[in-house]
PDB file of C-alpha atoms in Angstrom:
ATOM      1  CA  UNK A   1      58.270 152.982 177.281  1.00  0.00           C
ATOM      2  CA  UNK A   2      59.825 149.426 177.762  1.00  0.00           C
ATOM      3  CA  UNK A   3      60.461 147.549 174.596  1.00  0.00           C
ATOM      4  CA  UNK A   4      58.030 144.863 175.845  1.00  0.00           C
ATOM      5  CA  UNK A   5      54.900 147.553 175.611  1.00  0.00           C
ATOM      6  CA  UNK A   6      56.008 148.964 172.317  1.00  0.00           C
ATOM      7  CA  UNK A   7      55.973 145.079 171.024  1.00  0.00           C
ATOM      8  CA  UNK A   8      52.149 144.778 172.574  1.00  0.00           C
ATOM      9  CA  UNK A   9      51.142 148.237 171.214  1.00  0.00           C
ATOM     10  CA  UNK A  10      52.430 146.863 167.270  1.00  0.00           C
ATOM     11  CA  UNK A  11      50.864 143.647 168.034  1.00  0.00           C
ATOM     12  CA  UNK A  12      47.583 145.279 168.815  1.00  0.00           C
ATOM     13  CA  UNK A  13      47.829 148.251 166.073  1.00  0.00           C
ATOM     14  CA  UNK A  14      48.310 144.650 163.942  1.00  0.00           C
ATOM     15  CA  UNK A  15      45.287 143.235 165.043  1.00  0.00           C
ATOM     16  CA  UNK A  16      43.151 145.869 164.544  1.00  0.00           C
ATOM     17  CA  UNK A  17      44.371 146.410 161.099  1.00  0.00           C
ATOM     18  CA  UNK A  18      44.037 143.191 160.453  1.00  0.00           C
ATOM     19  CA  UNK A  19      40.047 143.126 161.719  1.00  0.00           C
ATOM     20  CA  UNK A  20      39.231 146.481 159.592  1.00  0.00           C
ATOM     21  CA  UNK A  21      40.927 144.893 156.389  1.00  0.00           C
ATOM     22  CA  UNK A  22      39.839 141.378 156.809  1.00  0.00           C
ATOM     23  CA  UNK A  23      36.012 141.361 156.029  1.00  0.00           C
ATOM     24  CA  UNK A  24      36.396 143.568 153.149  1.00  0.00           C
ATOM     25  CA  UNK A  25      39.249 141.319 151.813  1.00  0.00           C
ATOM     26  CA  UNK A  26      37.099 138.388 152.636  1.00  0.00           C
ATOM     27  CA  UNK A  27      34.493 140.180 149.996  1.00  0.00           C
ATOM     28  CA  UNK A  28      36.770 140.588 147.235  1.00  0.00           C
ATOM     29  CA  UNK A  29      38.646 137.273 147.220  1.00  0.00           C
ATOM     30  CA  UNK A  30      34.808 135.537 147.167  1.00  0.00           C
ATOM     31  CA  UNK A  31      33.316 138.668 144.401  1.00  0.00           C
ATOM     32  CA  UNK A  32      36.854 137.763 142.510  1.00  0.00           C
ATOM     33  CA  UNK A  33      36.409 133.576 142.487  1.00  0.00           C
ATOM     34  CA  UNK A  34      32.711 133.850 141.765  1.00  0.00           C
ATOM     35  CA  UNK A  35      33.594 135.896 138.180  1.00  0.00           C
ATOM     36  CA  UNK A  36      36.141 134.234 137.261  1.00  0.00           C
ATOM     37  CA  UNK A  37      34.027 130.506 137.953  1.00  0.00           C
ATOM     38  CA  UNK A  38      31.506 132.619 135.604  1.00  0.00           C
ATOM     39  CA  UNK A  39      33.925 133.716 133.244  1.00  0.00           C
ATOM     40  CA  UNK A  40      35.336 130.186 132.936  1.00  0.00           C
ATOM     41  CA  UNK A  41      31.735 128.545 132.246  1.00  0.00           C
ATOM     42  CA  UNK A  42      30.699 131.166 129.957  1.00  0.00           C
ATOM     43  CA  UNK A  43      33.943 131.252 127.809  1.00  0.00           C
ATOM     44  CA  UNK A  44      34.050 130.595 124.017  1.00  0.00           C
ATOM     45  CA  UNK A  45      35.303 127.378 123.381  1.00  0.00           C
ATOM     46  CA  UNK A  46      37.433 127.834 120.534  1.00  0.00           C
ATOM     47  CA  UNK A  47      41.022 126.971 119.999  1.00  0.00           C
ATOM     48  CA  UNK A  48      43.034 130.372 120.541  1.00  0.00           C
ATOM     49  CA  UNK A  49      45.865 129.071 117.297  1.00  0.00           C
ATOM     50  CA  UNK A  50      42.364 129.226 115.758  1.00  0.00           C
ATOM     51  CA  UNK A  51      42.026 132.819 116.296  1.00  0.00           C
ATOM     52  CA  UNK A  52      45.255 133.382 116.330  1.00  0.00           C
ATOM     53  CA  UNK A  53      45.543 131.910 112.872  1.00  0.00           C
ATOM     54  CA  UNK A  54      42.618 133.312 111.185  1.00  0.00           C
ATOM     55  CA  UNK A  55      43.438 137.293 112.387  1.00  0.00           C
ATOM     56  CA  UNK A  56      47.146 136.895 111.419  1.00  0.00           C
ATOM     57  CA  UNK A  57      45.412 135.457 107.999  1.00  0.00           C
ATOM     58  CA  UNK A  58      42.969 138.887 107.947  1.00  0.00           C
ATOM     59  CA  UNK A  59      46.353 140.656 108.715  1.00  0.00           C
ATOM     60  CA  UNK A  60      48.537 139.663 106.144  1.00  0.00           C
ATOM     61  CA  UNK A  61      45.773 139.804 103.561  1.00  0.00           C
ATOM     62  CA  UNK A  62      45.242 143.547 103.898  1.00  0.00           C
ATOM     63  CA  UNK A  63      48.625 144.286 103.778  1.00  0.00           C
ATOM     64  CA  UNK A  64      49.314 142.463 100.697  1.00  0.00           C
ATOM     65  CA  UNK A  65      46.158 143.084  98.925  1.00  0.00           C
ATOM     66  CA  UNK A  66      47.075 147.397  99.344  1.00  0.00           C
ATOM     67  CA  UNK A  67      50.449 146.746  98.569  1.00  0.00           C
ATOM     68  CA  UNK A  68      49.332 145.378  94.966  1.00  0.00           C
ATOM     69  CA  UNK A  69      46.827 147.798  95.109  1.00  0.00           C
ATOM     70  CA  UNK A  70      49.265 150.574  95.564  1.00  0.00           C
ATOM     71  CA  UNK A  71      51.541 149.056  92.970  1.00  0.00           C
ATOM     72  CA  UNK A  72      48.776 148.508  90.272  1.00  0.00           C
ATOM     73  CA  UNK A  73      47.922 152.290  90.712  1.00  0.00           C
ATOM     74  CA  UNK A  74      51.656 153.246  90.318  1.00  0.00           C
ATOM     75  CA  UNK A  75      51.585 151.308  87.197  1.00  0.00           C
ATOM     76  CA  UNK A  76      54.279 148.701  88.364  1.00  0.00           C
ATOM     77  CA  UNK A  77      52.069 145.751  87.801  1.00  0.00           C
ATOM     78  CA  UNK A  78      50.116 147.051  84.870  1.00  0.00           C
ATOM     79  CA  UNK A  79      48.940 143.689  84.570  1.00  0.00           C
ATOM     80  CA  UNK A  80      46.821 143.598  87.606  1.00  0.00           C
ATOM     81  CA  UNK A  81      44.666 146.193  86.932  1.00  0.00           C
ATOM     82  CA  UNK A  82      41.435 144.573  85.830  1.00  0.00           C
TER      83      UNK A  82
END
């Protein structure tokens, strides 16, 4: 085997990978662009500090509102209890 065949048989292995692969590439680069065009129209519109904002806001509230809790109970903040 001459180096020159070995090169055609790797360009030709090449090609044919390349034409199994291709249309089913081809598929999933258009199925891909189509849901993500979807995606993009379909999106909520809202500002993600927004959201960001009002979880962290959710967040800290529980926490703080069971650590008085838990406080009140213990009888540290005697106060509290209603």
């Amino acid at each position: 085997m001459t180096p020159e065949s070995v090169m055609m048989m790797g360009t030709e292995a090449m090609k044919v990978a390349l034409a199994l692969a291709a249309p089913l590439l081809l598929v999933a680069l258009v199925t891909g662009l189509i849901i993500s065009i979807l995606q993009a129209a379909t999106a909520d519109q809202r500002n993600d500090a927004v959201v960001y904002s009002e979880n962290h806001r959710r967040i800290y509230c529980h926490y703080y509102c069971r650590t008085v809790d838990a406080q009140s109970v213990a009888g540290l903040r005697p106060h509290l209890v209603h």
